[in-house]
mmCIF file of C-alpha atoms in Angstrom:
data_model
loop_
_atom_site.group_PDB
_atom_site.id
_atom_site.type_symbol
_atom_site.label_atom_id
_atom_site.label_comp_id
_atom_site.label_asym_id
_atom_site.label_seq_id
_atom_site.Cartn_x
_atom_site.Cartn_y
_atom_site.Cartn_z
ATOM 1 C CA MET A 475 6.817 13.415 -24.779
ATOM 2 C CA THR A 476 4.886 15.952 -22.376
ATOM 3 C CA ARG A 477 5.766 15.227 -18.846
ATOM 4 C CA GLY A 478 3.495 15.040 -16.651
ATOM 5 C CA SER A 479 2.253 13.476 -12.813
ATOM 6 C CA ALA A 480 1.653 9.905 -15.261
ATOM 7 C CA PRO A 481 4.920 7.252 -14.117
ATOM 8 C CA ILE A 482 7.450 7.269 -17.086
ATOM 9 C CA VAL A 483 7.625 3.319 -15.957
ATOM 10 C CA ALA A 484 4.493 2.000 -14.065
ATOM 11 C CA ALA A 485 4.768 -2.458 -13.134
ATOM 12 C CA ARG A 486 1.914 -4.283 -10.930
ATOM 13 C CA GLY A 487 3.033 -8.240 -10.521
ATOM 14 C CA VAL A 488 5.807 -8.165 -13.166
ATOM 15 C CA GLY A 489 7.732 -11.515 -13.044
ATOM 16 C CA ARG A 490 10.958 -11.336 -15.277
ATOM 17 C CA SER A 491 11.690 -16.625 -15.752
ATOM 18 C CA VAL A 492 14.425 -18.680 -18.151
ATOM 19 C CA VAL A 493 13.962 -21.996 -19.600
ATOM 20 C CA LEU A 494 17.132 -23.041 -18.838
ATOM 21 C CA PRO A 495 18.752 -26.140 -21.234
ATOM 22 C CA GLU A 496 16.804 -29.516 -18.585
ATOM 23 C CA GLY A 497 13.293 -27.560 -18.768
ATOM 24 C CA ASP A 498 13.447 -26.365 -15.412
ATOM 25 C CA THR A 499 11.765 -22.785 -15.240
ATOM 26 C CA LEU A 500 13.849 -20.307 -12.989
ATOM 27 C CA THR A 501 12.087 -17.754 -11.653
ATOM 28 C CA ILE A 502 14.472 -14.657 -11.948
ATOM 29 C CA LEU A 503 12.271 -11.514 -11.177
ATOM 30 C CA ASP A 504 7.997 -11.933 -9.730
ATOM 31 C CA GLY A 505 5.335 -9.784 -8.532
ATOM 32 C CA ILE A 506 7.532 -6.202 -9.025
ATOM 33 C CA ASP A 507 5.282 -3.562 -8.813
ATOM 34 C CA LEU A 508 6.723 -0.023 -8.846
ATOM 35 C CA ASP A 509 7.138 3.253 -10.423
ATOM 36 C CA VAL A 510 9.527 5.749 -11.589
ATOM 37 C CA TYR A 511 8.430 9.559 -12.115
ATOM 38 C CA ASP A 512 9.762 12.752 -13.544
ATOM 39 C CA GLY A 513 12.064 14.034 -11.199
ATOM 40 C CA ASP A 514 12.125 10.376 -8.796
ATOM 41 C CA ARG A 515 15.572 9.340 -6.850
ATOM 42 C CA VAL A 516 15.470 5.420 -6.499
ATOM 43 C CA SER A 517 17.654 3.723 -5.047
ATOM 44 C CA VAL A 518 17.754 -0.801 -5.824
ATOM 45 C CA VAL A 519 20.374 -2.637 -3.799
ATOM 46 C CA GLY A 520 20.763 -6.827 -3.260
ATOM 47 C CA ARG A 521 22.980 -9.393 -2.901
ATOM 48 C CA SER A 522 23.970 -11.037 -6.603
ATOM 49 C CA GLY A 523 21.354 -12.471 -7.886
ATOM 50 C CA SER A 524 18.773 -11.155 -6.447
ATOM 51 C CA GLY A 525 17.480 -9.638 -10.255
ATOM 52 C CA LYS A 526 19.065 -7.089 -9.967
ATOM 53 C CA SER A 527 20.806 -6.239 -13.807
ATOM 54 C CA THR A 528 16.698 -7.551 -14.665
ATOM 55 C CA LEU A 529 14.859 -5.418 -12.794
ATOM 56 C CA LEU A 530 17.121 -2.342 -15.503
ATOM 57 C CA ASN A 531 16.490 -3.883 -17.944
ATOM 58 C CA LEU A 532 13.302 -3.961 -17.574
ATOM 59 C CA LEU A 533 12.698 -0.789 -16.758
ATOM 60 C CA GLY A 534 15.377 -0.788 -19.998
ATOM 61 C CA LEU A 535 12.994 -1.915 -22.459
ATOM 62 C CA ILE A 536 15.658 -4.099 -23.088
ATOM 63 C CA ASP A 537 13.736 -7.269 -21.913
ATOM 64 C CA THR A 538 9.694 -8.338 -22.333
ATOM 65 C CA PRO A 539 8.744 -9.611 -18.965
ATOM 66 C CA SER A 540 6.958 -13.100 -18.977
ATOM 67 C CA ALA A 541 4.100 -12.109 -16.078
ATOM 68 C CA GLY A 542 2.411 -9.010 -15.149
ATOM 69 C CA ASP A 543 1.143 -5.667 -16.448
ATOM 70 C CA LEU A 544 4.519 -3.446 -17.238
ATOM 71 C CA ARG A 545 4.193 0.373 -19.229
ATOM 72 C CA PHE A 546 5.935 2.971 -20.206
ATOM 73 C CA LEU A 547 5.080 5.617 -20.948
ATOM 74 C CA GLY A 548 1.682 3.949 -21.053
ATOM 75 C CA GLU A 549 2.237 2.582 -23.517
ATOM 76 C CA ASP A 550 2.346 -1.722 -22.425
ATOM 77 C CA VAL A 551 5.344 -3.628 -23.122
ATOM 78 C CA ARG A 552 4.388 -7.027 -23.090
ATOM 79 C CA THR A 553 2.699 -5.326 -26.920
ATOM 80 C CA MET A 554 4.870 -3.719 -27.673
ATOM 81 C CA ARG A 555 6.905 -4.734 -31.469
ATOM 82 C CA GLY A 556 10.910 -4.554 -30.892
ATOM 83 C CA GLY A 557 10.902 -1.165 -33.159
ATOM 84 C CA ARG A 558 9.003 0.514 -31.690
ATOM 85 C CA ARG A 559 11.252 -0.586 -27.444
ATOM 86 C CA ASP A 560 14.006 -0.085 -29.979
ATOM 87 C CA ARG A 561 13.075 4.058 -30.846
ATOM 88 C CA LEU A 562 11.789 4.611 -27.347
ATOM 89 C CA ARG A 563 14.839 3.242 -25.286
ATOM 90 C CA GLY A 564 17.192 5.284 -27.364
ATOM 91 C CA GLU A 565 15.364 8.749 -27.065
ATOM 92 C CA GLU A 566 14.503 8.034 -23.062
ATOM 93 C CA VAL A 567 16.481 5.819 -21.638
ATOM 94 C CA GLY A 568 20.033 6.909 -21.002
ATOM 95 C CA PHE A 569 22.616 3.764 -19.129
ATOM 96 C CA VAL A 570 26.095 3.666 -17.878
ATOM 97 C CA PHE A 571 27.260 0.916 -16.647
ATOM 98 C CA GLN A 572 29.758 -0.365 -14.262
ATOM 99 C CA GLN A 573 31.812 -1.446 -17.009
ATOM 100 C CA PHE A 574 31.750 1.430 -19.124
ATOM 101 C CA ASN A 575 31.918 -0.243 -22.759
ATOM 102 C CA LEU A 576 33.362 2.423 -24.547
ATOM 103 C CA LEU A 577 33.113 1.653 -28.298
ATOM 104 C CA PRO A 578 37.378 0.618 -29.130
ATOM 105 C CA GLY A 579 39.613 2.822 -31.864
ATOM 106 C CA ARG A 580 36.487 5.643 -32.327
ATOM 107 C CA THR A 581 38.238 8.495 -29.992
ATOM 108 C CA ALA A 582 35.547 10.114 -26.473
ATOM 109 C CA LEU A 583 33.879 12.095 -29.120
ATOM 110 C CA GLU A 584 33.371 9.882 -31.545
ATOM 111 C CA ASN A 585 31.229 7.463 -28.515
ATOM 112 C CA VAL A 586 29.799 9.616 -27.369
ATOM 113 C CA GLN A 587 28.038 11.122 -30.904
ATOM 114 C CA THR A 588 27.156 7.622 -31.067
ATOM 115 C CA PRO A 589 24.059 7.318 -29.452
ATOM 116 C CA MET A 590 22.509 10.633 -31.762
ATOM 117 C CA LEU A 591 23.789 8.792 -34.897
ATOM 118 C CA TYR A 592 19.785 7.262 -35.072
ATOM 119 C CA ALA A 593 18.991 11.416 -33.626
ATOM 120 C CA PRO A 594 15.872 13.062 -35.871
ATOM 121 C CA GLY A 595 17.139 15.879 -38.120
ATOM 122 C CA ARG A 596 18.274 19.342 -36.330
ATOM 123 C CA SER A 597 20.130 17.051 -33.695
ATOM 124 C CA PHE A 598 21.220 14.414 -35.928
ATOM 125 C CA TRP A 599 23.158 17.881 -37.899
ATOM 126 C CA ARG A 600 24.574 19.158 -34.663
ATOM 127 C CA ARG A 601 25.775 15.649 -32.919
ATOM 128 C CA GLU A 602 29.064 16.746 -33.033
ATOM 129 C CA ARG A 603 29.021 19.620 -31.528
ATOM 130 C CA ILE A 604 26.362 18.408 -28.748
ATOM 131 C CA ALA A 605 28.307 15.887 -27.770
ATOM 132 C CA ARG A 606 31.522 18.636 -27.451
ATOM 133 C CA GLU A 607 29.322 20.070 -24.840
ATOM 134 C CA MET A 608 28.038 17.050 -23.137
ATOM 135 C CA LEU A 609 32.075 15.871 -22.864
ATOM 136 C CA GLU A 610 33.006 19.776 -21.743
ATOM 137 C CA ARG A 611 30.123 19.215 -19.016
ATOM 138 C CA VAL A 612 31.961 16.363 -17.834
ATOM 139 C CA GLY A 613 35.415 17.476 -17.129
ATOM 140 C CA LEU A 614 36.927 16.538 -20.713
ATOM 141 C CA GLY A 615 37.288 18.711 -22.944
ATOM 142 C CA GLU A 616 40.929 18.575 -23.844
ATOM 143 C CA ARG A 617 40.618 14.809 -24.338
ATOM 144 C CA LEU A 618 37.742 14.830 -26.834
ATOM 145 C CA ALA A 619 40.195 13.166 -29.977
ATOM 146 C CA THR A 620 42.024 10.691 -26.838
ATOM 147 C CA MET A 621 40.937 6.876 -27.620
ATOM 148 C CA PRO A 622 39.370 5.421 -24.591
ATOM 149 C CA GLU A 623 42.397 2.805 -24.205
ATOM 150 C CA ARG A 624 44.154 6.066 -23.134
ATOM 151 C CA LEU A 625 41.559 7.334 -20.490
ATOM 152 C CA SER A 626 42.113 6.594 -16.341
ATOM 153 C CA GLY A 627 38.798 4.985 -14.976
ATOM 154 C CA GLY A 628 37.567 7.896 -13.715
ATOM 155 C CA GLU A 629 38.049 9.592 -17.554
ATOM 156 C CA GLN A 630 36.395 6.554 -18.821
ATOM 157 C CA GLN A 631 33.135 6.503 -17.343
ATOM 158 C CA ARG A 632 32.629 9.915 -17.043
ATOM 159 C CA VAL A 633 32.690 9.883 -21.270
ATOM 160 C CA ALA A 634 30.347 6.667 -20.579
ATOM 161 C CA ILE A 635 27.844 9.368 -18.374
ATOM 162 C CA ALA A 636 27.865 12.290 -22.046
ATOM 163 C CA ARG A 637 27.027 9.001 -23.920
ATOM 164 C CA ALA A 638 24.651 7.894 -21.885
ATOM 165 C CA LEU A 639 22.594 11.365 -21.368
ATOM 166 C CA VAL A 640 23.093 13.453 -24.332
ATOM 167 C CA ARG A 641 20.458 12.563 -25.724
ATOM 168 C CA ARG A 642 19.014 13.735 -21.906
ATOM 169 C CA PRO A 643 16.762 11.304 -21.712
ATOM 170 C CA ARG A 644 14.227 10.777 -19.324
ATOM 171 C CA LEU A 645 14.996 7.808 -17.576
ATOM 172 C CA ILE A 646 19.241 6.824 -16.451
ATOM 173 C CA LEU A 647 20.131 3.807 -15.483
ATOM 174 C CA ALA A 648 22.654 3.148 -13.817
ATOM 175 C CA ASP A 649 24.313 -0.296 -12.867
ATOM 176 C CA GLU A 650 26.719 0.143 -10.224
ATOM 177 C CA PRO A 651 28.164 3.246 -12.030
ATOM 178 C CA THR A 652 30.485 3.449 -9.119
ATOM 179 C CA GLY A 653 31.294 0.126 -9.132
ATOM 180 C CA ALA A 654 35.085 -0.137 -10.890
ATOM 181 C CA LEU A 655 36.252 3.462 -9.374
ATOM 182 C CA ASP A 656 37.414 5.034 -5.933
ATOM 183 C CA LEU A 657 36.010 6.662 -3.363
ATOM 184 C CA GLN A 658 36.296 9.876 -4.919
ATOM 185 C CA THR A 659 35.735 8.981 -8.078
ATOM 186 C CA GLY A 660 32.786 7.766 -7.780
ATOM 187 C CA ALA A 661 31.118 10.961 -5.427
ATOM 188 C CA THR A 662 32.026 12.818 -7.774
ATOM 189 C CA VAL A 663 31.028 10.881 -11.021
ATOM 190 C CA MET A 664 27.157 10.567 -9.163
ATOM 191 C CA HIS A 665 27.166 14.339 -8.427
ATOM 192 C CA LEU A 666 28.163 14.722 -12.273
ATOM 193 C CA ILE A 667 25.713 12.266 -13.041
ATOM 194 C CA GLU A 668 22.161 13.917 -10.177
ATOM 195 C CA GLU A 669 23.727 17.335 -11.857
ATOM 196 C CA VAL A 670 22.477 16.564 -15.362
ATOM 197 C CA ALA A 671 19.566 14.475 -14.690
ATOM 198 C CA ARG A 672 18.363 17.422 -12.525
ATOM 199 C CA GLU A 673 18.503 20.253 -15.055
ATOM 200 C CA THR A 674 16.007 18.128 -16.893
ATOM 201 C CA ASP A 675 14.353 16.530 -14.564
ATOM 202 C CA ALA A 676 14.975 13.361 -15.042
ATOM 203 C CA ALA A 677 14.328 9.989 -13.257
ATOM 204 C CA LEU A 678 17.769 7.492 -11.383
ATOM 205 C CA VAL A 679 17.647 5.076 -10.353
ATOM 206 C CA THR A 680 20.906 3.294 -9.405
ATOM 207 C CA ILE A 681 21.585 -0.522 -8.763
ATOM 208 C CA THR A 682 24.097 -0.139 -5.968
ATOM 209 C CA HIS A 683 26.005 -2.218 -3.855
ATOM 210 C CA ASP A 684 26.824 0.967 -1.844
ATOM 211 C CA PRO A 685 25.060 1.810 1.243
ATOM 212 C CA THR A 686 26.870 5.508 0.412
ATOM 213 C CA ILE A 687 25.355 5.204 -2.594
ATOM 214 C CA ALA A 688 21.978 4.802 -1.669
ATOM 215 C CA ALA A 689 21.506 6.712 0.344
ATOM 216 C CA ARG A 690 21.846 9.785 -1.910
ATOM 217 C CA SER A 691 17.934 8.134 -3.659
ATOM 218 C CA SER A 692 15.178 9.664 -1.932
ATOM 219 C CA ARG A 693 13.207 5.739 -2.591
ATOM 220 C CA HIS A 694 15.727 3.528 -1.209
ATOM 221 C CA LEU A 695 14.564 -0.856 -2.733
ATOM 222 C CA ARG A 696 15.337 -3.960 -1.935
ATOM 223 C CA LEU A 697 15.119 -7.247 -3.799
ATOM 224 C CA ASP A 698 15.399 -10.618 -1.950
ATOM 225 C CA ALA A 699 15.241 -13.809 -4.345
ATOM 226 C CA GLY A 700 13.577 -11.741 -7.225
ATOM 227 C CA ARG A 701 10.891 -9.793 -4.689
ATOM 228 C CA LEU A 702 10.758 -6.108 -4.469
ATOM 229 C CA VAL A 703 10.230 -4.644 -0.861
ATOM 230 C CA ASP A 704 10.708 -0.702 -0.666
ATOM 231 C CA LYS A 705 11.662 1.672 2.834
ATOM 232 C CA ILE A 706 14.948 -0.410 3.498
ATOM 233 C CA GLU A 707 17.695 1.723 6.050
ATOM 234 C CA VAL A 708 20.333 3.600 5.291
ATOM 235 C CA PRO A 709 22.757 5.344 6.977
ATOM 236 C CA ALA A 710 22.242 8.952 6.590
#
């Protein structure tokens, strides 16, 4: 896809609700309006249960909205076939989670190669070299053959970052990426994510409880009772 002035993700009046076992409807998100462009740095804060992770799942094509209009690179997500959503998510979206979700029994190098098993052509055949270079990029060139359980928390998060960014996604979605890390390691992790995003002009949307992490973004949003509020104040 060619990068340009159109948004990567455009949401208008987007809602997400689920039907509970007793038959009641629970509204998680309501009336969400949001555009995310190439190079954007967006932070979203909110209380637990406010719908932050649900919003990230919608932006990342994991879930589809119950209401409203959501477009990814100009395509209507609600009418998009599942296979198309999966391909776009694999090619254009990188997820960084608080829980590292590394594959047990696989080395750091094998974990980072995983997203490239479905890459087209040359990228597929060069996947080991590309994964190796990305691990070196995040300072783990000496830990390629190490299993996740032998890595520290900060090292596991770096592997997770390398795996999320190895295909140079256009949209990076980070869900509490520093929540399981100490302050210094968390700052290092955010610097790494931002640096790689800057190299490719990728958009970065970060879900966080930490005001110092939120302050690193240029746009600051808050989710309150399923609604998105713009221009919150964050500490300098």
